[in-house]
Amino acid sequence: MTRCDRTEAWAALAGHYQAHGRGFDLREAFARDPGRFAALSLQAPEVFADLSKNRLDLATLRFLFDLARECGVEARRDAMLAGEPVNATEGRAVLHTALRAPRGAGPHSAEVHAVLDAMLAFADAVRAPDSGFTDVVNIGIGGSDLGPAMAVRALDALRPPHLACHFVSNVDAHDIAPLLARLDPARTLVVVASKTFTTQETMSNAALARQWFVARAPGRDLAAHFVGVTTNLEAAAAFGIRRTFGFWDWVGGRYSLWSSIGLPIAIAVGGAAFRELLAGAHAMDRHFAEAPLERNLPAWLGLLDVWYRNFHGFASRCVAPYHQGLARLPAYLQQLEMESNGKGVDADGEPLPYGTSPVVWGEPGTNGQHAFFQMLHQGTDVVPVEFIAVRTAAHPHADAQAKLLANCLAQGQALMLGKDTATARGEKAPTASATLDREVLARHRSFPGNRPSTTLVLDALTPRSLGALVALYEHRVFTSGALWGINSFDQWGVELGKALAGALLPRLDPARPLDTAGLDASTAGLLARVRG
Ligand code: F6P
């Protein structure tokens, strides 16, 4: 691996940015090149992507492909797919792709498919109308929550109406307590989902659920109502769980929805549909592994991210899915991207002289339009937006679907086209103050435009297309992380806060006298303030 800033392509890109990137105008680019849409859009498995409303052209892409080749991104990808320990700080392989490889086709296939078969058989039994279960509660956090919660919501059309799926993650008991209060333990299955089975939030909530079960269903067999999904089978057994579905240390938490962590998804959509989810992801894996960089969508997106972050200086990206079912996708992507690539040192521990993960955020359209899109259109910062449009709806309301899609396309148009002051001056503005100077008003009502966006299009939101979409994001994050020369698969940055919380916890015990010894004045003051 060669770090991006130590390549010839990086220097060439810097020159290209000064000459063509900094002053790049999307409107002029479209006027100059009638083939721009065709040249800068790409069909990958299940996902069509239009990158033409971004501040790049084919020349930029060529420099970026050179960068990827000089950095050895393809070799690193191949090493990951082959099961080499690319997560060097933890000495682990990174093989979430093996979880979606067809039987006999990937590394660890026998064990992967043995667990998958058992997990899906159990899921289908739970979702059967005669199972006695009406509610499934997944207790997990981070990767043991966000992926399943996102996917269950996205694929809600496949959930049997007699079954509800709930997700509890926060250590704040305001999350779990109202839920348990309204559930019947005799008809509830609790899934305790934790790769490590040591995470404070999950263990705390699991203990509360166990207390609730014992108190509200005396004499019932807890083991028939609690199931564990974890790599730590002993800890699950010690908790009192008899039925566990395992996975392996080569599956990162934020890459684990394809493993037994996906149990709530399988219960909600059924075993056959879960296999479709895996197949969609596998199709994207093949695309990522086999397509040349020039036609490789995850590579394009990862390269675009580096171009924006390190040359244009854009520090944020907004994800706007125009499908209510994808409401949790931005939260899921926050962990995927920011926990993977929010790193400040390279693989050798050298501090990085350039930015890494952008801030990823967003809300579904059209809700976002009535909240933060004002800033995207007229604010002082440029935030690239990623629209996700889904052509066909799962509901029969064609008019609503047309309105949704019109809004999605219009936002990308508006960001790019903007509106100059002369146009604004010529328009009527009935709600404007009658005493306001026309020129001043025109300045308030003009839009700079030239704001970039990418639009991803799915034909329909299905298990297969969702699998492909999520795998696309995984490989895009891999690509930018590989270019930045970082380890995208560890997360040491979450440790410090966990340790400090552990040290503060005893000081919150109201039975003990206030102890602020050794604390900074702010933390000491706040501790005194919040203690019960
Ligand atoms: O604290 C961060 C983290 O380790 C994530 O990477 C992970 O997804 C989450 O906590 C939950 O961990 P576990 O599945 O082990 O409970």
XYZ file of C-alpha atoms and ligand atoms in Angstrom:
548
model
C 0.000 0.000 0.000
C 1.201 3.470 -0.855
C -0.442 6.308 1.037
C -2.436 8.577 -1.264
C -0.430 11.730 -0.540
C 2.830 9.970 -1.441
C 1.795 9.135 -4.994
C 2.457 10.904 -8.272
C -1.259 10.799 -8.980
C -1.929 12.863 -5.840
C 0.383 15.615 -7.076
C -1.231 15.411 -10.502
C -4.675 15.676 -8.919
C -3.576 18.723 -6.954
C -2.538 20.376 -10.220
C -5.758 19.271 -11.903
C -7.760 20.704 -9.024
C -6.041 24.091 -9.339
C -6.477 24.141 -13.107
C -9.979 22.653 -13.492
C -11.447 21.529 -10.174
C -11.634 24.708 -8.162
C -13.568 26.693 -10.738
C -15.605 23.752 -12.074
C -19.142 24.759 -12.956
C -21.699 22.003 -13.431
C -23.935 24.098 -15.661
C -21.083 24.868 -18.027
C -19.996 21.215 -17.967
C -23.448 20.053 -19.113
C -23.577 22.768 -21.777
C -20.135 21.740 -23.053
C -20.722 18.010 -23.116
C -24.057 16.548 -24.253
C -22.753 13.075 -23.391
C -22.050 13.956 -19.775
C -24.941 11.997 -18.252
C -24.100 8.857 -20.226
C -20.390 9.150 -19.449
C -20.822 9.724 -15.738
C -23.591 7.285 -14.915
C -23.156 3.615 -14.249
C -25.355 0.546 -13.838
C -24.146 -1.832 -11.135
C -26.149 -4.820 -9.867
C -29.546 -3.490 -8.716
C -28.242 0.086 -8.424
C -28.071 2.723 -11.135
C -25.925 5.732 -10.254
C -25.848 9.177 -11.834
C -22.642 10.973 -10.869
C -22.950 13.605 -13.592
C -24.099 16.333 -11.192
C -20.736 16.139 -9.424
C -17.788 18.473 -9.831
C -15.689 16.135 -11.912
C -15.309 15.010 -15.483
C -13.649 12.123 -17.287
C -10.234 13.733 -16.930
C -10.713 13.920 -13.151
C -11.821 10.302 -13.074
C -8.720 9.255 -14.984
C -6.493 10.953 -12.396
C -8.511 9.258 -9.647
C -8.159 5.816 -11.266
C -4.399 6.434 -11.442
C -4.499 7.269 -7.749
C -6.359 4.058 -6.909
C -3.874 1.988 -8.905
C -0.837 3.693 -7.407
C -2.252 3.220 -3.891
C -2.802 -0.485 -4.562
C -6.541 -0.399 -3.854
C -7.225 -3.418 -6.076
C -4.525 -5.488 -4.337
C -5.897 -4.501 -0.947
C -9.425 -5.421 -2.053
C -8.180 -8.811 -3.238
C -6.357 -9.321 0.072
C -9.551 -8.576 1.988
C -11.622 -10.927 -0.160
C -8.994 -13.666 0.217
C -9.189 -13.496 4.004
C -5.814 -11.915 4.704
C -5.639 -10.125 8.069
C -6.232 -6.641 6.634
C -7.495 -5.503 10.041
C -3.884 -5.360 11.181
C -4.362 -3.645 14.554
C -6.592 -6.512 15.682
C -4.817 -9.179 13.604
C -8.084 -10.188 11.951
C -9.401 -11.037 8.536
C -12.346 -9.010 7.233
C -14.727 -11.433 5.599
C -18.287 -10.138 5.712
C -18.315 -10.958 1.975
C -17.985 -14.661 2.905
C -21.341 -14.438 4.685
C -23.153 -13.814 1.413
C -21.170 -16.090 -0.875
C -23.184 -19.014 -2.257
C -22.743 -22.388 -0.578
C -19.302 -23.780 -1.351
C -18.093 -20.578 -2.979
C -16.420 -18.491 -0.276
C -14.013 -18.887 2.633
C -15.443 -20.653 5.709
C -18.406 -21.766 3.599
C -19.306 -24.870 5.599
C -19.569 -23.059 8.942
C -21.219 -19.989 7.418
C -23.943 -22.038 5.753
C -24.442 -24.324 8.748
C -25.267 -21.312 10.954
C -27.277 -19.657 8.181
C -29.424 -22.769 7.621
C -30.093 -23.160 11.345
C -30.799 -19.458 11.813
C -33.216 -19.285 8.892
C -35.045 -22.445 9.972
C -35.527 -20.891 13.402
C -36.600 -17.553 11.868
C -39.220 -19.232 9.702
C -40.546 -21.150 12.712
C -40.834 -17.928 14.744
C -42.640 -16.059 11.952
C -45.145 -18.877 11.374
C -48.616 -17.806 12.577
C -48.807 -20.777 14.959
C -45.476 -20.065 16.692
C -47.211 -18.244 19.537
C -44.938 -15.217 19.075
C -46.420 -11.826 18.257
C -43.465 -9.632 19.203
C -39.718 -9.818 18.682
C -37.461 -7.508 20.704
C -33.891 -7.112 19.474
C -31.576 -5.886 22.212
C -28.266 -4.698 20.760
C -26.404 -1.514 19.901
C -24.223 -0.176 17.090
C -23.753 -2.873 14.481
C -25.932 -5.221 16.525
C -28.851 -2.823 16.155
C -28.522 -0.367 13.274
C -28.282 -2.855 10.392
C -31.215 -5.044 11.459
C -33.319 -2.013 12.472
C -32.641 -0.327 9.126
C -33.353 -3.447 7.062
C -36.491 -4.532 8.950
C -37.943 -1.079 8.386
C -36.919 -1.027 4.730
C -38.537 -4.395 4.078
C -41.592 -3.880 6.239
C -43.873 -4.863 3.348
C -42.701 -8.475 3.859
C -43.372 -8.637 7.596
C -46.338 -10.816 8.529
C -49.044 -8.621 10.068
C -49.318 -10.703 13.251
C -45.679 -10.077 14.142
C -44.095 -6.822 15.367
C -40.330 -6.237 15.548
C -38.932 -3.828 18.131
C -35.374 -2.566 18.576
C -33.933 -1.470 21.885
C -30.416 -0.083 21.995
C -29.919 2.802 24.413
C -28.738 2.182 27.977
C -31.304 4.842 28.813
C -34.180 2.738 30.176
C -36.610 5.231 28.639
C -35.986 3.102 25.569
C -36.801 -0.377 26.909
C -39.142 0.300 29.855
C -42.202 1.618 27.951
C -41.812 -1.162 25.394
C -41.712 -3.979 27.947
C -44.620 -2.422 29.827
C -46.891 -3.029 26.872
C -45.656 -6.452 25.766
C -46.860 -9.880 26.858
C -43.795 -11.983 27.778
C -45.645 -15.187 26.907
C -45.836 -14.037 23.268
C -42.472 -12.257 23.055
C -39.129 -13.452 21.734
C -36.110 -11.492 23.009
C -33.006 -11.540 20.823
C -29.884 -10.525 22.707
C -27.526 -9.397 19.946
C -23.929 -8.637 20.786
C -20.756 -9.700 19.057
C -18.846 -9.551 22.344
C -21.726 -10.136 24.777
C -20.017 -7.624 27.077
C -21.362 -4.294 25.783
C -22.695 -2.275 28.719
C -25.890 -1.087 27.049
C -26.886 -4.510 25.765
C -26.061 -6.338 28.977
C -27.971 -3.751 30.992
C -31.059 -3.993 28.770
C -30.860 -7.783 28.604
C -30.828 -7.908 32.420
C -33.894 -5.637 32.536
C -35.672 -7.857 30.018
C -34.827 -10.957 32.031
C -36.162 -9.314 35.221
C -39.346 -8.354 33.367
C -39.791 -11.870 32.024
C -39.284 -13.564 35.381
C -41.651 -11.125 37.115
C -44.384 -11.115 34.464
C -44.270 -14.757 33.336
C -43.486 -16.735 36.494
C -42.846 -20.410 35.852
C -42.292 -19.938 32.086
C -39.096 -21.243 30.539
C -36.893 -18.219 29.938
C -34.748 -20.191 27.500
C -37.726 -20.588 25.154
C -38.127 -16.807 24.946
C -34.519 -15.582 24.858
C -32.107 -16.248 22.019
C -28.528 -15.024 21.656
C -26.600 -13.955 18.559
C -22.949 -13.584 19.411
C -19.373 -14.755 18.970
C -19.196 -15.256 22.750
C -21.266 -18.405 23.225
C -20.032 -18.962 26.800
C -21.200 -15.541 27.995
C -24.614 -16.103 26.396
C -24.891 -19.470 28.178
C -23.882 -17.857 31.475
C -26.723 -15.360 30.999
C -29.182 -18.255 30.819
C -29.616 -18.441 27.061
C -29.711 -21.941 25.644
C -30.332 -21.176 21.957
C -27.526 -19.176 20.332
C -26.502 -18.515 16.764
C -22.826 -17.757 16.446
C -20.613 -15.760 14.151
C -16.915 -15.067 13.946
C -14.286 -12.479 14.833
C -13.682 -11.862 11.117
C -17.107 -10.186 10.938
C -16.896 -6.569 12.089
C -19.854 -5.316 14.124
C -20.858 -2.713 11.531
C -20.553 -5.330 8.773
C -22.564 -7.991 10.609
C -26.159 -7.723 9.421
C -25.438 -10.616 7.029
C -24.532 -12.926 9.928
C -26.784 -14.246 12.686
C -27.040 -10.592 13.768
C -29.548 -10.509 10.886
C -31.914 -12.828 12.800
C -34.614 -10.138 13.276
C -34.439 -9.393 9.546
C -34.880 -13.077 8.755
C -37.833 -13.297 11.148
C -39.427 -10.229 9.594
C -38.928 -11.111 5.927
C -38.566 -14.913 6.007
C -35.671 -17.199 5.182
C -36.101 -17.074 1.407
C -36.098 -13.275 1.343
C -33.068 -13.178 3.658
C -31.241 -15.329 1.110
C -32.246 -12.759 -1.531
C -30.714 -10.001 0.616
C -27.484 -12.012 0.708
C -27.670 -12.653 -3.044
C -28.026 -8.939 -3.785
C -24.983 -8.177 -1.645
C -23.056 -10.997 -3.292
C -23.844 -9.611 -6.752
C -22.357 -6.274 -5.638
C -19.345 -8.125 -4.183
C -18.713 -9.725 -7.571
C -19.066 -6.363 -9.280
C -16.586 -4.789 -6.841
C -14.165 -7.702 -7.219
C -14.345 -8.041 -10.997
C -15.299 -4.798 -12.728
C -12.357 -2.685 -13.870
C -12.032 0.535 -11.922
C -13.378 2.382 -14.983
C -16.778 0.619 -14.532
C -16.686 -0.119 -10.807
C -19.368 1.779 -8.890
C -18.061 1.356 -5.310
C -14.644 2.471 -6.574
C -16.151 5.535 -8.302
C -17.954 6.581 -5.133
C -14.933 6.030 -2.891
C -12.759 8.043 -5.288
C -15.347 10.816 -5.447
C -15.311 10.930 -1.642
C -11.537 11.479 -1.627
C -11.776 14.100 -4.391
C -14.351 16.030 -2.373
C -12.810 15.590 1.060
C -9.184 16.246 0.207
C -9.249 18.549 -2.805
C -12.548 20.456 -2.580
C -12.433 20.385 1.231
C -16.068 19.284 1.675
C -16.264 17.909 5.221
C -19.788 16.524 5.151
C -22.126 14.475 2.975
C -25.897 14.400 3.203
C -27.783 11.181 2.437
C -31.374 11.753 1.372
C -33.288 8.552 0.689
C -36.568 9.273 -1.068
C -38.293 6.262 0.469
C -39.705 6.287 3.987
C -38.603 2.682 4.409
C -34.994 3.905 4.262
C -35.513 6.276 7.187
C -32.805 4.539 9.259
C -30.316 4.281 6.399
C -28.486 7.529 7.278
C -28.007 6.366 10.880
C -26.769 2.999 9.647
C -24.357 4.705 7.238
C -23.071 6.967 9.986
C -21.680 3.974 11.826
C -20.522 2.246 8.663
C -18.598 5.229 7.366
C -17.633 7.251 10.423
C -16.628 4.323 12.642
C -14.706 2.795 9.730
C -12.949 5.859 8.351
C -12.959 8.343 11.221
C -9.245 7.738 11.829
C -6.337 10.136 12.330
C -3.328 7.865 11.781
C -2.328 5.657 8.877
C -1.730 1.909 9.027
C 1.775 2.560 10.437
C 0.425 4.847 13.149
C 1.706 8.006 11.414
C -0.533 11.062 11.942
C -2.346 11.943 8.728
C -1.836 15.338 7.125
C -5.250 15.202 5.376
C -8.902 14.719 6.286
C -10.577 11.316 6.400
C -14.243 10.425 7.012
C -16.699 13.203 6.257
C -19.644 13.762 8.577
C -22.437 11.626 7.132
C -25.962 12.630 7.982
C -29.428 12.859 6.524
C -33.137 12.259 6.677
C -35.602 10.864 4.202
C -37.022 13.103 1.523
C -39.244 14.954 1.366
C -39.004 15.608 5.141
C -35.477 17.004 4.873
C -36.638 19.590 2.339
C -38.729 21.246 5.021
C -35.936 21.188 7.567
C -32.279 21.522 6.535
C -32.407 21.824 2.743
C -32.467 25.623 3.142
C -28.837 25.400 4.233
C -27.946 23.027 1.397
C -29.338 25.478 -1.168
C -28.271 28.846 0.230
C -25.889 28.210 3.134
C -22.224 29.161 3.047
C -20.927 25.572 2.983
C -21.141 23.185 0.071
C -22.492 19.798 1.170
C -22.653 17.124 -1.532
C -26.017 15.355 -1.379
C -26.689 11.727 -2.198
C -30.249 11.118 -3.338
C -31.641 7.598 -3.342
C -34.706 7.215 -5.533
C -36.822 4.072 -5.744
C -38.737 3.868 -9.018
C -41.678 1.708 -7.963
C -43.474 1.799 -4.650
C -44.742 -1.074 -2.527
C -48.057 0.798 -2.103
C -50.731 1.456 -4.755
C -50.727 5.282 -4.473
C -49.242 6.251 -7.838
C -49.908 9.983 -7.387
C -47.971 10.121 -4.130
C -45.106 8.176 -5.706
C -44.965 10.604 -8.648
C -44.855 13.561 -6.247
C -42.042 11.909 -4.286
C -39.942 11.262 -7.404
C -40.618 14.754 -8.789
C -39.328 16.223 -5.543
C -36.246 14.007 -5.557
C -35.235 14.980 -9.094
C -36.139 18.644 -8.510
C -33.830 18.948 -5.517
C -30.831 17.735 -7.502
C -31.790 20.135 -10.302
C -32.234 23.072 -7.933
C -28.918 22.448 -6.179
C -27.122 22.385 -9.503
C -28.955 25.100 -11.440
C -29.436 27.652 -8.696
C -31.082 30.942 -9.578
C -29.228 34.117 -10.461
C -30.128 37.545 -9.116
C -31.447 38.756 -12.465
C -33.976 35.918 -12.575
C -34.944 36.505 -8.957
C -35.373 40.217 -9.679
C -37.903 39.445 -12.423
C -40.050 37.203 -10.237
C -43.049 38.101 -8.144
C -42.693 37.350 -4.434
C -46.139 37.785 -2.900
C -44.993 37.023 0.654
C -42.099 39.520 0.591
C -42.319 42.766 2.523
C -43.785 45.524 0.336
C -41.255 48.026 1.688
C -38.168 45.928 0.939
C -35.811 47.198 -1.749
C -36.178 45.040 -4.913
C -32.455 44.567 -5.251
C -32.056 43.406 -1.652
C -34.980 41.015 -2.079
C -33.475 39.577 -5.256
C -30.269 38.793 -3.363
C -32.231 36.953 -0.653
C -34.100 35.005 -3.321
C -31.151 33.930 -5.471
C -29.343 30.578 -5.251
C -25.657 30.070 -6.041
C -26.233 26.657 -7.659
C -23.306 24.479 -8.772
C -23.983 22.370 -5.682
C -23.111 18.725 -6.325
C -25.249 15.651 -5.912
C -25.239 11.972 -6.764
C -28.462 10.098 -7.469
C -28.755 6.366 -6.900
C -31.811 4.672 -8.400
C -33.301 1.320 -7.429
C -36.127 -0.230 -9.442
C -37.864 -1.308 -6.237
C -36.910 -1.676 -2.608
C -36.561 -5.445 -2.333
C -34.331 -7.706 -0.251
C -32.070 -8.111 -3.282
C -31.749 -4.403 -4.062
C -31.280 -3.505 -0.396
C -28.497 -6.098 -0.125
C -26.786 -4.646 -3.184
C -27.190 -1.069 -1.932
C -25.681 -1.805 1.479
C -22.794 -3.783 -0.035
C -22.187 -0.848 -2.395
C -21.753 1.429 0.617
C -19.495 -1.080 2.389
C -17.147 -1.275 -0.595
C -17.206 2.456 -1.152
C -16.085 2.951 2.457
C -13.394 0.317 1.891
C -12.168 2.183 -1.190
C -11.840 5.588 0.455
C -10.273 3.990 3.555
C -7.734 2.149 1.392
C -6.856 5.391 -0.427
C -6.382 7.160 2.885
C -4.131 4.298 4.048
C -6.076 3.737 7.252
C -7.433 0.654 8.985
C -11.176 0.871 8.292
C -11.923 -2.135 10.462
C -10.945 -1.179 14.004
C -12.638 1.342 16.330
C -10.240 2.275 19.113
C -11.883 5.676 19.317
C -14.867 4.278 21.201
C -12.727 2.944 24.062
C -11.826 6.077 26.010
C -15.384 7.169 26.699
C -16.365 3.633 27.711
C -13.471 3.485 30.218
C -14.221 6.922 31.672
C -17.926 6.058 32.037
C -16.897 2.927 33.900
C -14.759 5.015 36.259
C -17.490 7.609 36.825
C -20.280 5.103 37.449
C -19.409 4.374 41.116
C -19.235 8.129 41.781
C -22.898 8.362 40.751
C -23.921 5.973 43.524
C -26.160 8.112 45.775
C -25.249 5.897 48.741
C -21.656 7.133 48.545
C -20.446 10.619 49.473
C -19.715 12.888 46.521
C -16.203 12.137 45.288
C -14.712 14.477 42.700
C -11.064 13.680 43.447
C -8.885 13.858 40.358
C -11.656 15.186 38.093
C -11.400 18.335 35.988
C -13.518 21.190 37.345
C -16.178 20.905 34.647
C -16.734 17.159 35.093
C -16.657 17.591 38.891
C -19.270 20.356 38.707
C -21.503 18.382 36.410
C -21.166 15.243 38.536
C -22.357 17.165 41.584
C -25.222 18.560 39.514
C -26.514 15.267 38.064
C -26.094 12.979 41.074
C -29.404 11.764 42.448
O -18.548 0.544 20.754
C -18.548 0.326 19.387
C -18.929 -1.088 19.075
O -17.880 -1.940 19.388
C -19.350 -1.226 17.630
O -18.277 -1.379 16.772
C -20.254 -2.403 17.703
O -21.066 -2.521 16.566
C -21.034 -2.067 18.959
O -20.068 -1.495 19.815
C -21.727 -3.201 19.616
O -20.830 -4.203 20.007
P -21.347 -5.634 20.394
O -22.032 -6.229 19.210
O -20.118 -6.401 20.790
O -22.304 -5.489 21.545
